[in-house]
PDB file of C-alpha atoms in Angstrom:
ATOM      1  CA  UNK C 306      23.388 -11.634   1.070  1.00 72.00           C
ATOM      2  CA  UNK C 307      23.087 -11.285  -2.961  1.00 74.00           C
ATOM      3  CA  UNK C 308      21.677  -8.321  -4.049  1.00 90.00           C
ATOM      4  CA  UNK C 309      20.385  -6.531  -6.826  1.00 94.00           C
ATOM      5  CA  UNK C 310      23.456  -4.118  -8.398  1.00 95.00           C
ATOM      6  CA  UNK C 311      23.330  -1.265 -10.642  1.00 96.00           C
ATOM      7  CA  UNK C 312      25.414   0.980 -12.853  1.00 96.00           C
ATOM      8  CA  UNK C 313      25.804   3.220 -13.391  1.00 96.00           C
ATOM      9  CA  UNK C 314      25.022   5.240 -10.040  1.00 94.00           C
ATOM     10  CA  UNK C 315      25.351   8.352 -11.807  1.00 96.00           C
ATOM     11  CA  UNK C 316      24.918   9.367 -15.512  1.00 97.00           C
ATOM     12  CA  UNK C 317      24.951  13.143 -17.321  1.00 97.00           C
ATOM     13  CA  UNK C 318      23.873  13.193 -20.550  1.00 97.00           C
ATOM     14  CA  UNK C 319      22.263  15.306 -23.490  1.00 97.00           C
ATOM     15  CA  UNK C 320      18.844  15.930 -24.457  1.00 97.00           C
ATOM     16  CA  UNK C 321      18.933  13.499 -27.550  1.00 97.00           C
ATOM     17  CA  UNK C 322      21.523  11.087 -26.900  1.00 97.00           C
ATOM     18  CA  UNK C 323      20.772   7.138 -26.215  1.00 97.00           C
ATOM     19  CA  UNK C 324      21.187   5.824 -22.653  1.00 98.00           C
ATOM     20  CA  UNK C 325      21.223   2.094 -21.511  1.00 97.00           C
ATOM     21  CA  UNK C 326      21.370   1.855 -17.618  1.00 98.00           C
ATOM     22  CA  UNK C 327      22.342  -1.776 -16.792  1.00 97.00           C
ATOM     23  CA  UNK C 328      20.953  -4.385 -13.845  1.00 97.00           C
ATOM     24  CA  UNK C 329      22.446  -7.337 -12.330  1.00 96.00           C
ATOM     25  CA  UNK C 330      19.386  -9.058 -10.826  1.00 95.00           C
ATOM     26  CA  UNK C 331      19.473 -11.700  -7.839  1.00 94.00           C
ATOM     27  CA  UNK C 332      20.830 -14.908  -9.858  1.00 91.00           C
ATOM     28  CA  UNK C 333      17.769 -17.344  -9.137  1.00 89.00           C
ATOM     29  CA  UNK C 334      15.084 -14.816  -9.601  1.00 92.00           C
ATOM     30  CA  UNK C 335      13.119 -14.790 -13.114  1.00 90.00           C
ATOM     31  CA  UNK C 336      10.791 -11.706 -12.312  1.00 92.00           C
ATOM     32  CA  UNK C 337      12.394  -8.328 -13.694  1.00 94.00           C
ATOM     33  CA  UNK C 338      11.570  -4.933 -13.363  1.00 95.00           C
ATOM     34  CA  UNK C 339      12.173  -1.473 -13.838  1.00 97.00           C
ATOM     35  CA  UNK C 340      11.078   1.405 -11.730  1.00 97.00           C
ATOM     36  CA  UNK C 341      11.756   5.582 -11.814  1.00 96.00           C
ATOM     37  CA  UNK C 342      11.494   8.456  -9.433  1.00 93.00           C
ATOM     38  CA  UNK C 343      11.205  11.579 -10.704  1.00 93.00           C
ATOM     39  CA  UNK C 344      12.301  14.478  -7.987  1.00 89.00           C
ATOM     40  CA  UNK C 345       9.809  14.816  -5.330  1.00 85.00           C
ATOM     41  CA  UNK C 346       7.029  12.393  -7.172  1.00 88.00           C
ATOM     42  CA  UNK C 347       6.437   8.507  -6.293  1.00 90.00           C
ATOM     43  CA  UNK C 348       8.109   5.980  -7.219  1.00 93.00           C
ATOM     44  CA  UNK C 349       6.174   4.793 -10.793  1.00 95.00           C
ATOM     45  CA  UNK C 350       6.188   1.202 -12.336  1.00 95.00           C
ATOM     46  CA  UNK C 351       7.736   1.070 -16.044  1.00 96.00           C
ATOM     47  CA  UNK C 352       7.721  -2.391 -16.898  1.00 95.00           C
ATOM     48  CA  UNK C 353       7.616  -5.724 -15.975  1.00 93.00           C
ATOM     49  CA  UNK C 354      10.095  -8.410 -17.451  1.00 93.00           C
ATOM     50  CA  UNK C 355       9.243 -12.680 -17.168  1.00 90.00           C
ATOM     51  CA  UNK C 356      10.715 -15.300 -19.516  1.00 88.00           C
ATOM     52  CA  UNK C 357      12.655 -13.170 -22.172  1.00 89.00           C
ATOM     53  CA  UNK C 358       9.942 -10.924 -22.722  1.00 91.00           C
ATOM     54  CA  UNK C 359       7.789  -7.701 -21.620  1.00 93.00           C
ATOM     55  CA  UNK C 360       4.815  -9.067 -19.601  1.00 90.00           C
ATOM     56  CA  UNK C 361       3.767  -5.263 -18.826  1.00 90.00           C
ATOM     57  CA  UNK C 362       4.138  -1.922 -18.984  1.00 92.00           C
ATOM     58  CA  UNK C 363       2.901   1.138 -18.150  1.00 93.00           C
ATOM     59  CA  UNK C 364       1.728   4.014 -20.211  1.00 92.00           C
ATOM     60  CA  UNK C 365       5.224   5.846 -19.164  1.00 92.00           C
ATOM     61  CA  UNK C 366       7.001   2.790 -21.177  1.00 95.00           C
ATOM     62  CA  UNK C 367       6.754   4.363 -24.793  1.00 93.00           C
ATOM     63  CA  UNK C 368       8.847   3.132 -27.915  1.00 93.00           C
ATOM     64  CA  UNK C 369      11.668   5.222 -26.562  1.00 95.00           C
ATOM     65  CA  UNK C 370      12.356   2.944 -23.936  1.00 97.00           C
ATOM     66  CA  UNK C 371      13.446  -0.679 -24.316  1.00 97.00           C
ATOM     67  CA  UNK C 372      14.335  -3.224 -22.064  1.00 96.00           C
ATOM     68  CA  UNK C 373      16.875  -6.509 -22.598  1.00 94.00           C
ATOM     69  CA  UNK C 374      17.960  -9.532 -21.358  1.00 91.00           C
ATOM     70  CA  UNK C 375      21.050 -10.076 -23.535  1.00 84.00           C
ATOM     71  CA  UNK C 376      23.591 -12.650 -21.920  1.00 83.00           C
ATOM     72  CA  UNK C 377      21.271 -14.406 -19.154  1.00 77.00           C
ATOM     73  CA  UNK C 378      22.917 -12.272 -16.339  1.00 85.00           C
ATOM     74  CA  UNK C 379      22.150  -8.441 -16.888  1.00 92.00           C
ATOM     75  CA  UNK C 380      19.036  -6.747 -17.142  1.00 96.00           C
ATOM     76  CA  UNK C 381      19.323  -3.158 -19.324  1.00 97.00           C
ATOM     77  CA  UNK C 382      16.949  -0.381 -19.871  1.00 98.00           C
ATOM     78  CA  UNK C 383      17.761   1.647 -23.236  1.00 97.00           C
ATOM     79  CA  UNK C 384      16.253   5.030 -23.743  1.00 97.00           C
ATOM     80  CA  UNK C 385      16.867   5.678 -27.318  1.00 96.00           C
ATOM     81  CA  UNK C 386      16.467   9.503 -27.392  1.00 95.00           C
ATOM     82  CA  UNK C 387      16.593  11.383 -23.939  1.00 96.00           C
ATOM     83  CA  UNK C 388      14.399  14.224 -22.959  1.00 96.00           C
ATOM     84  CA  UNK C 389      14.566  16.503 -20.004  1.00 97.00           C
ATOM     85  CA  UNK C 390      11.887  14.681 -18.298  1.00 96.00           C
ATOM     86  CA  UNK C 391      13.612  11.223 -18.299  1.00 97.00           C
ATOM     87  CA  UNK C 392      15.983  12.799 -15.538  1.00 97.00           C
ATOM     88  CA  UNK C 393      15.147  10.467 -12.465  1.00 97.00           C
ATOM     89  CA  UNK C 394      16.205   7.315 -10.231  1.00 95.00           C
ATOM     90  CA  UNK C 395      15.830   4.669 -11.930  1.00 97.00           C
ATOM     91  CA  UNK C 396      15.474   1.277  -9.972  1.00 96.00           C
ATOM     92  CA  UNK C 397      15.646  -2.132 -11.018  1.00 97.00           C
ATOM     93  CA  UNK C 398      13.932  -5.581  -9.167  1.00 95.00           C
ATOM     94  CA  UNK C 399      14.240  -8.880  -9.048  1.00 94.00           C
ATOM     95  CA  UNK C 400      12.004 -11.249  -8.308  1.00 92.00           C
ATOM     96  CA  UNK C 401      11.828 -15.372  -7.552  1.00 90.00           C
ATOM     97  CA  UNK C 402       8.330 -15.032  -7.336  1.00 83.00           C
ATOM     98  CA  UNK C 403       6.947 -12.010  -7.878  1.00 77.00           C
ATOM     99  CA  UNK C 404       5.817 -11.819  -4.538  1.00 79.00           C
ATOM    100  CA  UNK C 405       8.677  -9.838  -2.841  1.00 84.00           C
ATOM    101  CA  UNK C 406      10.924  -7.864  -5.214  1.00 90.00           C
ATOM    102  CA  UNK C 407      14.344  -6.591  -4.251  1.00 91.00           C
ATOM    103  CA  UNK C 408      15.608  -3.244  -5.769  1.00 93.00           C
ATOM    104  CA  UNK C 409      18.962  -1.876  -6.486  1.00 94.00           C
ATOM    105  CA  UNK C 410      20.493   1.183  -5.461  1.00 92.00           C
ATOM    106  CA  UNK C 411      19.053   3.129  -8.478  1.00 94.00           C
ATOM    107  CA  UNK C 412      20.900   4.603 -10.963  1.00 97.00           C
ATOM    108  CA  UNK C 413      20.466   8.502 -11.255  1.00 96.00           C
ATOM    109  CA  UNK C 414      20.142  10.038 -14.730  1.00 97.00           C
ATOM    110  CA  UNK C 415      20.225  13.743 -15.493  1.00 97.00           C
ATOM    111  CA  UNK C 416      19.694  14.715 -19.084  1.00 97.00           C
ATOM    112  CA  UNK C 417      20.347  18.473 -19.798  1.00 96.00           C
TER     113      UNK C 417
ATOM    114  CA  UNK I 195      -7.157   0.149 -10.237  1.00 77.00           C
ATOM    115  CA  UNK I 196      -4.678   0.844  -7.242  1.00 85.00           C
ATOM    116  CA  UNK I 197      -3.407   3.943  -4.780  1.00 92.00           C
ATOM    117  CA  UNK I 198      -1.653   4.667  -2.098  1.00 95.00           C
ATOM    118  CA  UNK I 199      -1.714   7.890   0.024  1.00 96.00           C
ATOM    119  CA  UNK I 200       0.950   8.467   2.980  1.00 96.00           C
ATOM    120  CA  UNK I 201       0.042  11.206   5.618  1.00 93.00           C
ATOM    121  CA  UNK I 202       2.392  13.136   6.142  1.00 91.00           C
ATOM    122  CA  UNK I 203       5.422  13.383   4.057  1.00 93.00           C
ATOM    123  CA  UNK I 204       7.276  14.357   7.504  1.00 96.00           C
ATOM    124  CA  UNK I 205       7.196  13.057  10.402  1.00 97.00           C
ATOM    125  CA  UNK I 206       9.316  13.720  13.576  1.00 97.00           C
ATOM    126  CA  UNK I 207       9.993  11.939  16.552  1.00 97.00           C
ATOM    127  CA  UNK I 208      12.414  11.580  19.769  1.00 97.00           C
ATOM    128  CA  UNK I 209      13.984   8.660  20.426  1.00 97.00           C
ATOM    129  CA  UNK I 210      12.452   6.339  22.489  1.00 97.00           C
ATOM    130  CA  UNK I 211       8.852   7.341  21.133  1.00 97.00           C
ATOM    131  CA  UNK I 212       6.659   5.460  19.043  1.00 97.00           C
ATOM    132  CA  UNK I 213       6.956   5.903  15.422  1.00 98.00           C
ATOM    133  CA  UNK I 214       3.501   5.523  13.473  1.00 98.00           C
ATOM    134  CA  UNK I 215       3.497   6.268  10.003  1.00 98.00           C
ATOM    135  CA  UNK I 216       0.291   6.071   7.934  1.00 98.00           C
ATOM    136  CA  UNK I 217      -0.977   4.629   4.485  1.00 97.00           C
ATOM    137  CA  UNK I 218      -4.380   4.180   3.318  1.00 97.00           C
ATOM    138  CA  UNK I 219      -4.754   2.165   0.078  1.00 95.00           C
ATOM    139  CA  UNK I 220      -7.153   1.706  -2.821  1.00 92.00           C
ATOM    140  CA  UNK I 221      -7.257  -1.810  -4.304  1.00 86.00           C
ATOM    141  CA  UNK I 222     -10.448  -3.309  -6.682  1.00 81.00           C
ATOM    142  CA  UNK I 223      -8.942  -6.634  -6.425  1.00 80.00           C
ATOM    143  CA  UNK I 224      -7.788  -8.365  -2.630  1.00 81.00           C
ATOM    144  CA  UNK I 225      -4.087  -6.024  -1.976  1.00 87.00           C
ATOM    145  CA  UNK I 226      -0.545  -7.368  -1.237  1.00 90.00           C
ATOM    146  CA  UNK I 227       0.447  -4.339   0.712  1.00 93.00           C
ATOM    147  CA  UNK I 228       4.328  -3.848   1.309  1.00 95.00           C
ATOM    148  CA  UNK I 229       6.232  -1.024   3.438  1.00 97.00           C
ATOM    149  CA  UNK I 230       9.905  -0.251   2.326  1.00 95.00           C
ATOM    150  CA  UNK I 231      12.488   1.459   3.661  1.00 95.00           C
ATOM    151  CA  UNK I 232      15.366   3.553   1.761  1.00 92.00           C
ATOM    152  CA  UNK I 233      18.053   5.222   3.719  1.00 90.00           C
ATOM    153  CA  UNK I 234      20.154   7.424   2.268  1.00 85.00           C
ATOM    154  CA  UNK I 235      21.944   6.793  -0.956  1.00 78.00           C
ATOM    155  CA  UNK I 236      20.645   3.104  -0.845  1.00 82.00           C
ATOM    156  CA  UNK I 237      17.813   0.889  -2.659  1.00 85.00           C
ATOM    157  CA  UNK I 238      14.402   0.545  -1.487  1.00 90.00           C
ATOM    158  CA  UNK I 239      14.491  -2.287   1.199  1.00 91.00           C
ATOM    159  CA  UNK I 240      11.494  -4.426   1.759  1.00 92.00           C
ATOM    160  CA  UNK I 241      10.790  -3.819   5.648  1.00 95.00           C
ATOM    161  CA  UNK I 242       7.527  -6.093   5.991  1.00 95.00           C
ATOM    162  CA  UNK I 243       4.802  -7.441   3.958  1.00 93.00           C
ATOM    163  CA  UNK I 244       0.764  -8.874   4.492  1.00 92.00           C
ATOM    164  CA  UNK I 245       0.054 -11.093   1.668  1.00 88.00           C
ATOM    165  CA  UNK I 246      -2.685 -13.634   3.086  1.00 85.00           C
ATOM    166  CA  UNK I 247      -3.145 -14.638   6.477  1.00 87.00           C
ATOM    167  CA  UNK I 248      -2.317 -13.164   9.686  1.00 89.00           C
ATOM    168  CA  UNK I 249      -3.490  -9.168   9.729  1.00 91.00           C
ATOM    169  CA  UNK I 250      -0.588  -7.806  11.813  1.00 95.00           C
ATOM    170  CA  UNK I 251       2.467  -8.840  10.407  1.00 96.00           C
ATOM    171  CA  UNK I 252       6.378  -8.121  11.628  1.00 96.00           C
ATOM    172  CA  UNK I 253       9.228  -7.156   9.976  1.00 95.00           C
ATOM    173  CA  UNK I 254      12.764  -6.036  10.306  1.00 93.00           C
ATOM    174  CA  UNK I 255      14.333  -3.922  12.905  1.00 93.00           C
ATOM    175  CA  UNK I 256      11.008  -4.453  15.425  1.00 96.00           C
ATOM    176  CA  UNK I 257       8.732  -2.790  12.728  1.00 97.00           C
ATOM    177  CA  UNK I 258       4.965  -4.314  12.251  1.00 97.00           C
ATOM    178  CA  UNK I 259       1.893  -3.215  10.116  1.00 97.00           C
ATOM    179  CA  UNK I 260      -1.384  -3.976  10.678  1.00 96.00           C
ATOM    180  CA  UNK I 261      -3.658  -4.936   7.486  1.00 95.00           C
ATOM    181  CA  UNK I 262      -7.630  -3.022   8.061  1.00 95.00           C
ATOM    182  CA  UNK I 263      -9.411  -4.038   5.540  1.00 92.00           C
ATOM    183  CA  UNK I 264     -12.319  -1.977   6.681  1.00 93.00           C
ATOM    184  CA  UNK I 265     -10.184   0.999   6.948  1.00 94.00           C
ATOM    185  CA  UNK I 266      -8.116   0.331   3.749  1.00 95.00           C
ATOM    186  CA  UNK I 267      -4.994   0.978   5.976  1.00 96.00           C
ATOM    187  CA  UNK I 268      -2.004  -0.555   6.219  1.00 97.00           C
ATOM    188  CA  UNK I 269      -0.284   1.652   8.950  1.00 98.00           C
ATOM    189  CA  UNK I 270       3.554   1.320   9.662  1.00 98.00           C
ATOM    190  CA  UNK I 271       4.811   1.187  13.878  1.00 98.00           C
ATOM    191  CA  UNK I 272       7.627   0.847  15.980  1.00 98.00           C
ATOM    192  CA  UNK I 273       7.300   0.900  19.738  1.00 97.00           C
ATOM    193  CA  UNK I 274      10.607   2.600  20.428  1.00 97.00           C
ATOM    194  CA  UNK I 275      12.512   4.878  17.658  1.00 97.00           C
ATOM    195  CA  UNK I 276      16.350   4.583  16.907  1.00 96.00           C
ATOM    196  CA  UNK I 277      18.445   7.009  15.527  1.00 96.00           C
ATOM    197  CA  UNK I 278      19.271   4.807  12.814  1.00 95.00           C
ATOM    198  CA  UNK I 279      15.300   4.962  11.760  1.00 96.00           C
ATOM    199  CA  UNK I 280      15.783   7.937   9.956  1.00 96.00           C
ATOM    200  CA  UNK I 281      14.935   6.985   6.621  1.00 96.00           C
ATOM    201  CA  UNK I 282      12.476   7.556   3.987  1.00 95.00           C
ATOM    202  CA  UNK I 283       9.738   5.033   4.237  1.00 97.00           C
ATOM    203  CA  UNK I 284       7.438   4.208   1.205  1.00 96.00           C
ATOM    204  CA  UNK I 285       4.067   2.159   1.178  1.00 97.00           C
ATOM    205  CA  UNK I 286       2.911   0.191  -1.946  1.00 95.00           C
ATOM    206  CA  UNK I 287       0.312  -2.247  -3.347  1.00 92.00           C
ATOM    207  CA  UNK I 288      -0.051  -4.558  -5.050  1.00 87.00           C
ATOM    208  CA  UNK I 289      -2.883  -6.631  -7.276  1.00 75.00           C
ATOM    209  CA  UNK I 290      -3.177 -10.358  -5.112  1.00 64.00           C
ATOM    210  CA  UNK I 291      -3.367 -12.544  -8.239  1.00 63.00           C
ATOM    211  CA  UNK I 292      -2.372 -12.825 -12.271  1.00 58.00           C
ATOM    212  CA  UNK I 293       0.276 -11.562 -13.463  1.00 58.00           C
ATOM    213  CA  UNK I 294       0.948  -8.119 -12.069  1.00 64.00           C
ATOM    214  CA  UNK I 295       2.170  -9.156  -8.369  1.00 65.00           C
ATOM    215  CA  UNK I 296       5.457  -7.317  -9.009  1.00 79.00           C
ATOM    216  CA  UNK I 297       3.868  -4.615 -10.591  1.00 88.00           C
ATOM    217  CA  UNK I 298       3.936  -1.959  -7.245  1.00 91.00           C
ATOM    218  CA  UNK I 299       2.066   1.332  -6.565  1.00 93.00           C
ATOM    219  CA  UNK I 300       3.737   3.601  -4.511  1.00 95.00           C
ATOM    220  CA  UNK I 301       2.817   6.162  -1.771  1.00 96.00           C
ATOM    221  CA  UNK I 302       5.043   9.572  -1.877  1.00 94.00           C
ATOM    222  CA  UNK I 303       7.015   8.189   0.856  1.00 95.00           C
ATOM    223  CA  UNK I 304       7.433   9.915   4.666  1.00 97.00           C
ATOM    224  CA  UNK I 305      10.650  11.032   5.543  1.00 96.00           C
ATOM    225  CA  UNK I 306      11.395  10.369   9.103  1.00 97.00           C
ATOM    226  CA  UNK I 307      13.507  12.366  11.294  1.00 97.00           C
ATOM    227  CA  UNK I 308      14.195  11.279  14.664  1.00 97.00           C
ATOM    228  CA  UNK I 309      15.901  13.516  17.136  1.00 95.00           C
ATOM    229  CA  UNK I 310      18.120  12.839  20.443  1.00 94.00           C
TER     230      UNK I 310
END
């Protein structure tokens, strides 16, 4: 059954430093997203990705966070400059329709 | 604007019983209401979804939700638990038109222990 894949699972990093977490979305679906969960919150909506550009975002999704399409295959979310409070799951989706989305396993950041 | 409030952020059953897990939604615009499942170290899995159409709708592993508009609920049940239930269950909404049908929100999830 194709699936959505992340990576990485797991990534440390410093307060300051640039992180890109990469997606490998379903390979017929043209809906993209990316979702977080911080510790013990809900799971929040960042932003929403259709035909090589943003088509929303929430107010989470500040200019320190970028997302890409860059070969046609992966899907990457780029913080530029990492705070304590980006440490979360982050999930990406994939969509053929944007009626049912599939996620990926998340990929867990911790910035210290 | 949307929400989504789970009761309970535990629940416990034995198996064998019926599981019945709750969410209440807010929704200005007609809802797409979804329930997921995520077990352990694994992605959110879409367990059943009401879109248009028939109110009680079925999904994997003998789950069904029934869609109340009057109540705004959207409650999850099983008939009979399974050890392999245990999972963390999430409830979410969605806007039923334009451009934001991916765009979910989430309830805090109920974690659901079932015991022998």
């Amino acid at each position: 059954e194709p699936e959505v894949t992340q990576t990485p699972s797991h990534q440390v990093t410093q307060m300051g430093q640039e992180v890109i977490l990469r997606c490998v979305p379903i390979s017929n679906h043209l809906y993209f997203y990316w979702y977080r969960q911080i510790l013990g919150q809900k799971v929040e909506f960042l932003v929403s990705f259709y035909n090589n550009e943003i088509s929303e975002k929430s107010e989470i999704f500040d200019d320190q966070f970028s997302v890409e399409r860059p070969d046609g295959s992966n899907f990457t979310l780029k913080i530029r400059s990492t705070k304590l409070e980006d440490s979360a799951m982050y999930f990406c989706a994939s969509s053929e329709s944007a009626r049912e989305l599939f996620f990926g396993e998340g990929s867990r950041l911790t910035v210290l | 604007a949307q929400s989504v409030t789970q009761l309970g952020s535990h629940v416990s059953v034995s198996e064998g019983a019926l599981v019945l897990l709750r969410c209440n939604y807010s929704s200005s615009v007609p809802p797409y209401l979804f329930w997921y499942v995520q077990y352990p170290n694994q992605g959110l899995q879409l367990l059943l979804k009401y879109t248009t159409g028939a109110t009680l709708v079925k999904g994997i592993n003998g789950f069904e939700a029934e869609f109340k508009k009057s109540e705004t609920s959207f409650h999850l049940t099983k008939p009979s638990a399974h050890m392999s239930d245990a999972a963390e269950y999430f409830c979410a909404v969605s806007a039923a038109g334009g451009t934001s049908y991916g765009k979910l929100t989430f309830g805090q999830g109920t974690i659901l222990t079932v015991h022998p």
